[in-house]
Amino acid sequence: MIWNKEIECMPREKMRALQTERLKELVNRVYNNVSFYRQRMDEAGVKPSDIKTLEDISKLPFTHKQDLRDNYPFGLFAVPMKDIVRVHGSSGTTGKPTTVGYTKNDIDNWSEVVARSFTMAGISSDDIMQVSYGYGLFTGGLGAHYGAEKVGCSVIPISGGNTRRQLQLMADFGSTALACTPSYALHLADAMAEHGYSLSDMKLKAGVFGAEPWTENMRKELERKWGIKAFDIYGLSEIMGPGVSHDCEYHCGLHVHEDHFFPEIVDPETKEPLPDGQEGELVFTTLTKEGIPLLRYNTRDLSTLYREKCECGRTLVRMKKITGRSDDMLIIRGVNLFPSQIEHVLLELGETSAHYMLYVDRKNNLDTLELKVELDESKLTDTIRDLQNLSRKIEHALNSAIGLSVKVTLVEPKTIARSEGKAKRVIDNRNK
Ligand code: DLL
């Protein structure tokens, strides 16, 4: 099923024409309404009238998270506060939160893109959706909520946390769709037995998981543990929230709602635009947003764009599943490493759980890497020798996959901290 066939299957030339019109209007609007953009564009020597084609977008300056922080809280808003009907924010790990504002139209457009996204997951008005993303300043809860209501689902706005209650309501209400982070979905699956439930008590059919990177192997694991189809939902608060892109049943990348969010890929070093098929930093321009429109916002997420038509019939540009952020990349003894590579190897082996934590340290000027990974319940009766063999096997697999030696420590089930929202996978003690 397709939610908005006209847009989602629009011929590419027609989509380009729509985007060009919207881009020109946007650039005029921000130049006239936001002093920050007027100043940036003046400094770059570019006037709104210089933007005539989509390619001209490369003349525009980039925007970064720091620009939102510098203009905290509302300095980048392009409309008066009386037109803002909602504020969200992301806390981040350092410094001030970044705040974003939505007009009534923005909320309508956001609900539309989330509705399109959920429809890609086969979700319809027949479904009971449990929204277990956090409700609050984080965009996950309310973003999913409005989209699910637009689709006509019966929405259970349970928010994140309280695992026992999540499982109880899932069983009692017969939730058929679950929206939460993939790490929390894994935790919920593992917690079922402990709380006296089994898969036969549940009616779940689909999961829409996002807000953090996860691998194809994790998709298989979640599909197996829950007996569901698992989908990837991507987004970020600066651009809108969840629903910037989503994958369809063919899982060949995420369809970007490009009539609202224009994507580019740029070289992480030179920041020059890269052609389709090449990996780089994902940059978005919000083509319709009124509250806080952003020009060429560099997400730092690493992806690749594909424009061939998908088997599902959608012509929307696809972005490759995100494997990490350029600023989450660890450099260990000169080797680039993303936590998702560890997840891939662990699940490929399939001999431990997928709960892990990576500890980075520096001893005698040498980076060290230790992986703590939880044993599967079934391995608890193994002999010490078996367990030693298992850790050596994992060390070997990691070494050949990432080219680094990693000390693997097997720990008991449920000893690694669980997150109800975004998982924390790395503790880097090198700069302490
Ligand atoms: O995480 C919005 C969201 C909520 C998306 C619920 C999906 C579901 P922020 O807190 O601003 O917004 O964090 C955005 O999270 O730049 C990515 O690095 C990461 N991220 C979000 N979705 C995915 C995904 C929300 N599907 C940041 N895969 C983004 C990988 C993701 N990373």
Coordinates of C-alpha atoms and ligand atoms in Angstrom, one line a residue:
M1 CA 0.0 0.0 0.0
I2 CA 1.1 3.5 -0.8
W3 CA -0.1 6.5 1.3
N4 CA 0.4 9.3 -1.2
K5 CA 0.9 7.7 -4.6
E6 CA 1.0 11.0 -6.5
I7 CA 4.1 12.2 -4.6
E8 CA 5.7 8.9 -3.8
C9 CA 5.6 7.6 -7.4
M10 CA 6.1 11.0 -9.1
P11 CA 8.2 10.9 -12.2
R12 CA 11.7 12.2 -11.4
E13 CA 11.5 15.2 -13.7
K14 CA 8.3 16.3 -12.1
M15 CA 9.8 15.9 -8.6
R16 CA 12.8 18.0 -9.6
A17 CA 10.5 20.7 -10.9
L18 CA 8.6 20.7 -7.6
Q19 CA 11.8 20.7 -5.6
T20 CA 13.3 23.6 -7.6
E21 CA 10.2 25.7 -7.1
R22 CA 10.2 25.0 -3.4
L23 CA 13.9 25.6 -3.1
K24 CA 13.7 29.1 -4.7
E25 CA 10.8 30.0 -2.4
L26 CA 12.6 28.7 0.7
V27 CA 15.8 30.7 -0.1
N28 CA 13.9 33.9 -0.5
R29 CA 11.9 33.3 2.7
V30 CA 14.9 32.6 4.9
Y31 CA 17.0 35.4 3.4
N32 CA 14.2 37.8 4.2
N33 CA 13.1 36.4 7.6
V34 CA 16.2 35.0 9.4
S35 CA 19.1 37.4 10.0
F36 CA 21.5 34.4 10.4
Y37 CA 20.9 33.2 6.9
R38 CA 21.0 36.7 5.4
Q39 CA 24.4 37.2 7.0
R40 CA 25.7 33.8 6.0
M41 CA 24.5 34.2 2.4
D42 CA 25.9 37.7 2.2
E43 CA 29.3 36.4 3.5
A44 CA 29.2 33.7 0.8
G45 CA 28.3 36.2 -1.8
V46 CA 25.1 34.5 -2.9
K47 CA 21.7 36.2 -3.4
P48 CA 18.4 34.4 -3.6
S49 CA 18.2 35.3 -7.3
D50 CA 21.4 33.2 -7.8
I51 CA 19.4 30.0 -7.0
K52 CA 17.8 29.1 -10.3
T53 CA 18.3 25.3 -10.6
L54 CA 18.6 22.4 -8.0
E55 CA 22.3 22.2 -8.7
D56 CA 22.7 25.8 -7.5
I57 CA 22.0 24.5 -4.0
S58 CA 25.8 23.9 -3.8
K59 CA 26.3 27.7 -3.8
L60 CA 24.5 27.9 -0.4
P61 CA 26.4 27.7 2.9
F62 CA 26.0 24.7 5.1
T63 CA 24.3 24.8 8.5
H64 CA 25.6 22.8 11.5
K65 CA 24.4 21.7 14.9
Q66 CA 26.6 24.4 16.4
D67 CA 24.6 27.1 14.6
L68 CA 21.5 26.0 16.4
R69 CA 23.3 26.0 19.7
D70 CA 24.7 29.5 19.0
N71 CA 21.2 30.8 18.3
Y72 CA 19.7 29.0 21.3
P73 CA 16.8 28.9 21.9
F74 CA 14.7 30.4 19.1
G75 CA 17.2 32.5 17.0
L76 CA 16.8 30.5 13.8
F77 CA 13.0 30.5 13.8
A78 CA 11.6 32.1 10.7
V79 CA 8.1 32.9 12.0
P80 CA 6.9 34.9 15.0
M81 CA 6.4 32.8 18.2
K82 CA 2.6 33.2 17.9
D83 CA 2.7 31.0 14.8
I84 CA 4.8 28.3 16.6
V85 CA 2.5 25.6 18.0
R86 CA 5.1 23.1 19.2
V87 CA 8.7 23.1 20.4
H88 CA 11.0 20.0 20.6
G89 CA 14.6 19.7 21.4
S90 CA 17.4 17.2 21.6
S91 CA 19.6 17.1 24.7
G92 CA 22.7 15.8 23.1
T93 CA 25.7 14.8 25.2
T94 CA 27.4 18.2 25.5
G95 CA 26.4 21.8 25.8
K96 CA 23.0 23.3 25.2
P97 CA 20.1 21.5 23.7
T98 CA 19.1 22.3 20.2
T99 CA 15.6 23.6 19.9
V100 CA 13.2 23.4 17.0
G101 CA 9.8 24.9 16.5
Y102 CA 6.8 23.8 14.3
T103 CA 3.9 25.8 12.8
K104 CA 0.5 24.2 12.3
N105 CA 1.5 23.4 8.7
D106 CA 4.8 21.8 9.9
I107 CA 2.9 19.5 12.2
D108 CA 0.5 18.5 9.3
N109 CA 3.5 17.8 7.0
W110 CA 5.2 15.8 9.7
S111 CA 2.1 13.7 10.3
E112 CA 1.9 13.1 6.6
V113 CA 5.5 11.9 6.2
V114 CA 5.2 9.6 9.2
A115 CA 1.9 8.3 7.8
R116 CA 3.6 7.6 4.5
S117 CA 6.4 5.8 6.4
F118 CA 4.1 3.6 8.5
T119 CA 2.2 2.7 5.4
M120 CA 5.5 1.4 3.9
A121 CA 5.6 -0.9 6.9
G122 CA 2.1 -2.3 6.0
I123 CA 0.6 -0.5 9.0
S124 CA -3.0 0.6 8.5
S125 CA -6.2 1.6 10.4
D126 CA -6.5 -2.1 11.4
D127 CA -3.4 -1.8 13.6
I128 CA -3.0 -1.2 17.3
M129 CA 0.3 0.7 17.6
Q130 CA 2.2 0.8 20.8
V131 CA 4.4 3.9 20.7
S132 CA 7.3 3.2 23.1
Y133 CA 9.5 6.1 21.9
G134 CA 9.8 8.7 24.6
Y135 CA 7.1 11.4 24.7
G136 CA 8.5 14.8 25.6
L137 CA 11.1 17.2 24.0
F138 CA 12.4 14.2 22.1
T139 CA 10.6 14.0 18.7
G140 CA 10.2 10.2 18.7
G141 CA 7.0 9.8 20.8
L142 CA 4.8 12.6 19.5
G143 CA 6.2 12.3 16.0
A144 CA 5.2 8.6 15.7
H145 CA 1.9 9.4 17.6
Y146 CA 0.6 11.9 15.1
G147 CA 1.6 9.8 12.1
A148 CA -0.1 6.7 13.6
E149 CA -3.2 8.7 14.3
K150 CA -3.2 10.0 10.7
V151 CA -3.0 6.4 9.4
G152 CA -6.0 5.7 11.7
C153 CA -4.2 3.2 14.0
S154 CA -5.4 2.8 17.6
V155 CA -2.5 4.4 19.3
I156 CA -1.2 3.4 22.7
P157 CA 0.9 6.3 23.8
I158 CA 2.8 4.4 26.5
S159 CA 6.2 6.2 25.9
G160 CA 9.5 4.6 26.8
G161 CA 10.4 2.6 29.9
N162 CA 8.6 0.4 32.4
T163 CA 9.3 -2.9 30.6
R164 CA 6.9 -5.0 32.6
R165 CA 4.0 -2.6 31.8
Q166 CA 5.0 -2.5 28.1
L167 CA 4.7 -6.3 27.9
Q168 CA 1.5 -6.4 29.9
L169 CA -0.3 -3.9 27.7
M170 CA 1.1 -5.4 24.6
A171 CA -0.4 -8.7 25.5
D172 CA -3.7 -7.4 27.0
F173 CA -4.4 -4.8 24.2
G174 CA -3.1 -7.0 21.4
S175 CA -0.7 -4.4 20.0
T176 CA 0.1 -5.3 16.4
A177 CA 2.8 -2.7 15.7
L178 CA 5.6 -1.5 18.0
A179 CA 7.5 1.8 17.6
C180 CA 10.7 2.1 19.6
T181 CA 14.5 2.0 19.3
P182 CA 15.9 -1.3 18.0
S183 CA 17.9 -1.8 21.2
Y184 CA 14.8 -1.4 23.4
A185 CA 12.9 -3.8 21.1
L186 CA 15.6 -6.3 21.7
H187 CA 15.4 -5.7 25.4
L188 CA 11.6 -6.1 25.4
A189 CA 12.0 -9.4 23.5
D190 CA 14.5 -10.7 26.0
A191 CA 12.4 -9.6 29.0
M192 CA 9.3 -11.5 27.9
A193 CA 10.1 -14.8 29.6
E194 CA 11.2 -13.1 32.9
H195 CA 7.8 -11.4 33.1
G196 CA 5.9 -14.6 32.4
Y197 CA 5.1 -13.9 28.7
S198 CA 5.8 -15.8 25.5
L199 CA 5.4 -15.0 21.9
S200 CA 2.1 -16.8 21.8
D201 CA 0.7 -14.1 24.1
M202 CA 1.5 -11.4 21.6
K203 CA -0.1 -10.3 18.3
L204 CA 2.8 -8.1 17.1
K205 CA 3.2 -8.0 13.3
A206 CA 5.4 -5.1 12.6
G207 CA 8.1 -3.0 14.2
V208 CA 9.2 0.5 13.2
F209 CA 12.6 0.9 14.7
G210 CA 15.0 3.9 14.6
A211 CA 16.6 6.8 16.4
E212 CA 19.9 4.9 16.5
P213 CA 22.1 2.9 14.0
W214 CA 21.3 -0.8 13.7
T215 CA 22.5 -3.4 11.3
E216 CA 20.8 -5.8 8.9
N217 CA 21.8 -8.6 11.2
M218 CA 19.9 -6.9 14.0
R219 CA 16.9 -6.7 11.8
K220 CA 17.0 -10.5 11.3
E221 CA 17.5 -11.0 15.0
L222 CA 14.5 -8.8 15.9
E223 CA 12.3 -10.4 13.2
R224 CA 13.2 -13.8 14.6
K225 CA 12.8 -13.0 18.3
W226 CA 9.4 -11.2 17.7
G227 CA 8.1 -13.1 14.7
I228 CA 7.5 -9.8 13.0
K229 CA 8.6 -7.7 10.0
A230 CA 11.1 -5.0 11.2
F231 CA 11.4 -1.6 9.4
D232 CA 13.9 1.2 9.7
I233 CA 12.6 4.7 10.4
Y234 CA 15.1 7.6 10.2
G235 CA 15.0 11.2 11.1
L236 CA 16.4 13.9 13.3
S237 CA 14.8 16.7 15.3
E238 CA 16.6 19.5 13.4
I239 CA 15.0 18.4 10.1
M240 CA 11.6 17.3 11.5
G241 CA 11.9 14.2 13.7
P242 CA 11.1 10.6 12.7
G243 CA 9.8 10.2 9.2
V244 CA 12.5 11.9 7.1
S245 CA 12.9 8.4 5.5
H246 CA 11.7 4.9 5.9
D247 CA 12.3 1.5 4.2
C248 CA 9.6 -0.4 2.3
E249 CA 9.1 -4.2 2.2
Y250 CA 12.1 -4.6 -0.2
H251 CA 14.5 -3.2 2.4
C252 CA 16.8 -1.8 -0.3
G253 CA 17.5 1.6 1.4
L254 CA 15.2 4.1 3.0
H255 CA 12.8 6.2 0.8
V256 CA 13.4 9.9 1.5
H257 CA 10.3 12.1 1.6
E258 CA 12.2 14.3 -0.8
D259 CA 9.3 16.7 -1.6
H260 CA 9.9 18.0 1.9
F261 CA 13.5 17.1 2.7
F262 CA 16.1 17.5 -0.1
P263 CA 19.1 15.2 0.4
E264 CA 22.7 15.6 -0.7
I265 CA 25.8 13.5 0.0
V266 CA 29.0 15.4 0.6
D267 CA 32.6 14.4 1.0
P268 CA 33.4 14.3 4.8
E269 CA 36.7 16.0 4.2
T270 CA 36.2 18.5 1.4
K271 CA 32.4 18.9 1.8
E272 CA 32.0 18.8 -2.0
P273 CA 28.8 17.1 -3.3
L274 CA 29.3 13.5 -4.2
P275 CA 27.5 11.6 -7.0
D276 CA 24.9 8.9 -6.3
G277 CA 26.4 5.6 -5.2
Q278 CA 29.2 7.2 -3.2
E279 CA 29.2 7.3 0.6
G280 CA 29.5 10.5 2.5
E281 CA 27.8 12.8 5.0
L282 CA 24.1 13.2 4.5
V283 CA 22.9 16.8 4.2
F284 CA 19.3 18.0 4.1
T285 CA 17.5 21.1 3.1
T286 CA 14.0 21.5 4.4
L287 CA 11.9 22.4 1.4
T288 CA 8.6 23.2 3.1
K289 CA 9.4 23.8 6.8
E290 CA 8.1 27.1 8.2
G291 CA 9.1 27.2 11.9
I292 CA 12.8 26.5 11.5
P293 CA 13.7 26.0 7.9
L294 CA 17.3 24.7 7.4
L295 CA 19.6 25.2 4.5
R296 CA 22.0 22.4 3.8
Y297 CA 22.1 21.0 7.3
N298 CA 25.0 18.6 7.7
T299 CA 23.6 15.6 9.8
R300 CA 27.1 14.0 10.0
D301 CA 25.2 10.7 9.4
L302 CA 27.0 8.5 6.8
S303 CA 25.0 7.2 3.9
T304 CA 24.7 6.8 0.1
L305 CA 21.9 7.9 -2.3
Y306 CA 20.3 5.7 -5.0
R307 CA 17.8 7.1 -7.5
E308 CA 16.7 3.9 -9.4
K309 CA 13.0 3.1 -9.1
C310 CA 12.3 0.7 -6.3
E311 CA 10.4 -2.6 -6.9
C312 CA 7.6 -1.2 -4.7
G313 CA 6.9 1.4 -7.3
R314 CA 8.1 4.4 -5.4
T315 CA 10.4 6.7 -7.3
L316 CA 11.5 8.6 -4.2
V317 CA 15.3 8.7 -3.8
R318 CA 16.7 6.0 -1.4
M319 CA 19.3 6.4 1.2
K320 CA 21.4 3.5 2.4
K321 CA 20.8 2.3 5.9
I322 CA 22.9 4.4 8.2
T323 CA 25.9 2.6 9.7
G324 CA 27.2 5.4 11.8
R325 CA 28.0 9.1 12.1
S326 CA 31.2 10.7 11.0
D327 CA 31.6 12.0 14.6
D328 CA 30.8 8.6 16.2
M329 CA 33.6 6.9 14.3
L330 CA 36.3 5.7 16.6
I331 CA 39.9 5.9 15.5
I332 CA 41.7 3.0 17.1
R333 CA 45.5 2.8 16.4
G334 CA 44.7 4.6 13.2
V335 CA 42.0 2.2 12.1
N336 CA 38.4 3.6 11.6
L337 CA 35.8 1.7 13.5
F338 CA 32.1 2.0 13.9
P339 CA 30.3 0.3 16.7
S340 CA 27.9 -1.2 14.1
Q341 CA 30.7 -3.3 12.7
I342 CA 31.0 -5.0 16.1
E343 CA 27.2 -5.6 16.1
H344 CA 27.4 -7.1 12.7
V345 CA 30.1 -9.6 13.7
L346 CA 28.4 -10.6 16.9
L347 CA 25.1 -11.4 15.3
E348 CA 26.8 -13.1 12.3
L349 CA 28.4 -15.5 14.8
G350 CA 25.1 -15.8 16.6
E351 CA 26.7 -17.4 19.7
T352 CA 26.1 -14.6 22.2
S353 CA 23.4 -12.1 22.9
A354 CA 23.5 -8.8 21.0
H355 CA 24.0 -6.7 24.2
Y356 CA 27.5 -5.4 24.3
M357 CA 29.6 -2.5 25.4
L358 CA 32.9 -1.4 23.9
Y359 CA 35.6 0.1 26.2
V360 CA 38.4 2.1 24.7
D361 CA 41.4 3.1 26.7
R362 CA 45.0 4.1 26.2
K363 CA 47.8 2.2 27.9
N364 CA 51.5 3.1 27.3
N365 CA 50.4 5.3 24.4
L366 CA 48.6 2.4 22.7
D367 CA 44.9 2.3 22.2
T368 CA 43.2 -0.7 23.7
L369 CA 39.8 -2.2 22.9
E370 CA 37.8 -4.4 25.2
L371 CA 34.4 -5.8 24.3
K372 CA 32.1 -7.0 27.0
V373 CA 29.4 -9.1 25.6
E374 CA 26.6 -10.9 27.4
L375 CA 26.3 -14.6 27.2
D376 CA 23.3 -16.3 25.8
E377 CA 21.2 -18.0 28.6
S378 CA 21.8 -21.3 26.8
K379 CA 25.6 -21.0 27.3
L380 CA 25.4 -20.6 31.1
T381 CA 26.0 -24.3 31.7
D382 CA 29.1 -24.4 29.4
T383 CA 32.5 -25.3 30.9
I384 CA 35.2 -22.7 31.4
R385 CA 37.1 -24.2 28.5
D386 CA 34.1 -23.8 26.2
L387 CA 33.7 -20.2 27.3
Q388 CA 37.4 -19.5 26.7
N389 CA 37.1 -21.0 23.2
L390 CA 34.1 -18.9 22.6
S391 CA 35.8 -15.6 23.5
R392 CA 38.8 -16.6 21.4
K393 CA 36.5 -17.3 18.5
I394 CA 34.9 -13.9 18.8
E395 CA 38.3 -12.2 19.1
H396 CA 39.4 -14.0 15.9
A397 CA 36.2 -13.0 14.0
L398 CA 36.5 -9.4 15.1
N399 CA 40.2 -9.3 14.2
S400 CA 39.6 -10.5 10.7
A401 CA 36.6 -8.3 10.2
I402 CA 38.0 -5.0 11.5
G403 CA 41.7 -5.6 11.5
L404 CA 42.1 -4.8 15.2
S405 CA 42.8 -7.0 18.2
V406 CA 40.0 -6.8 20.7
K407 CA 40.0 -8.3 24.2
V408 CA 36.6 -10.1 24.5
T409 CA 35.1 -10.6 28.0
L410 CA 32.0 -12.7 28.3
V411 CA 29.7 -11.5 31.0
E412 CA 26.5 -12.9 32.5
P413 CA 23.1 -12.1 30.9
K414 CA 21.5 -8.8 31.9
T415 CA 24.7 -7.3 33.4
I416 CA 25.1 -4.6 30.6
A417 CA 23.0 -1.5 31.2
R418 CA 19.8 -1.4 29.1
S419 CA 18.6 1.8 27.5
E420 CA 14.9 2.6 27.1
G421 CA 15.8 5.1 24.4
K422 CA 19.0 5.4 22.4
A423 CA 21.6 2.7 23.4
K424 CA 25.1 3.7 24.6
R425 CA 27.6 1.3 23.1
V426 CA 31.0 2.9 23.7
I427 CA 32.9 4.1 26.7
D428 CA 36.0 5.9 25.6
N429 CA 38.3 6.5 28.5
R430 CA 41.2 7.8 26.4
N431 CA 40.9 11.4 27.1
K432 CA 40.2 11.2 30.8
Ligands
DLL1 O1 16.2 10.3 16.8 C1 14.4 11.2 15.6 C2 13.8 9.8 15.5 C3 12.9 9.3 16.5 C4 14.1 9.0 14.4 C5 12.4 8.1 16.4 C6 13.5 7.7 14.3 C7 12.7 7.2 15.3 P1 17.4 13.0 17.2 O2 17.3 12.7 18.7 O3 17.6 14.5 16.8 O4 16.1 12.6 16.5 O5 18.6 12.2 16.7 C8 18.9 12.1 15.3 O6 19.8 9.9 15.5 O7 21.2 12.2 13.1 C9 21.1 9.8 13.5 O8 22.4 9.9 13.9 C10 20.3 8.9 14.5 N1 19.2 8.2 13.9 C11 17.9 8.5 13.8 N2 17.2 7.5 13.2 C12 18.2 6.6 12.8 C13 18.1 5.4 12.0 C14 15.7 11.3 16.4 N3 17.0 4.8 11.6 C15 20.1 11.2 15.1 N4 19.3 4.7 11.8 C16 20.4 11.1 13.6 C17 20.5 5.2 12.2 C18 19.4 7.0 13.2 N5 20.6 6.4 13.0

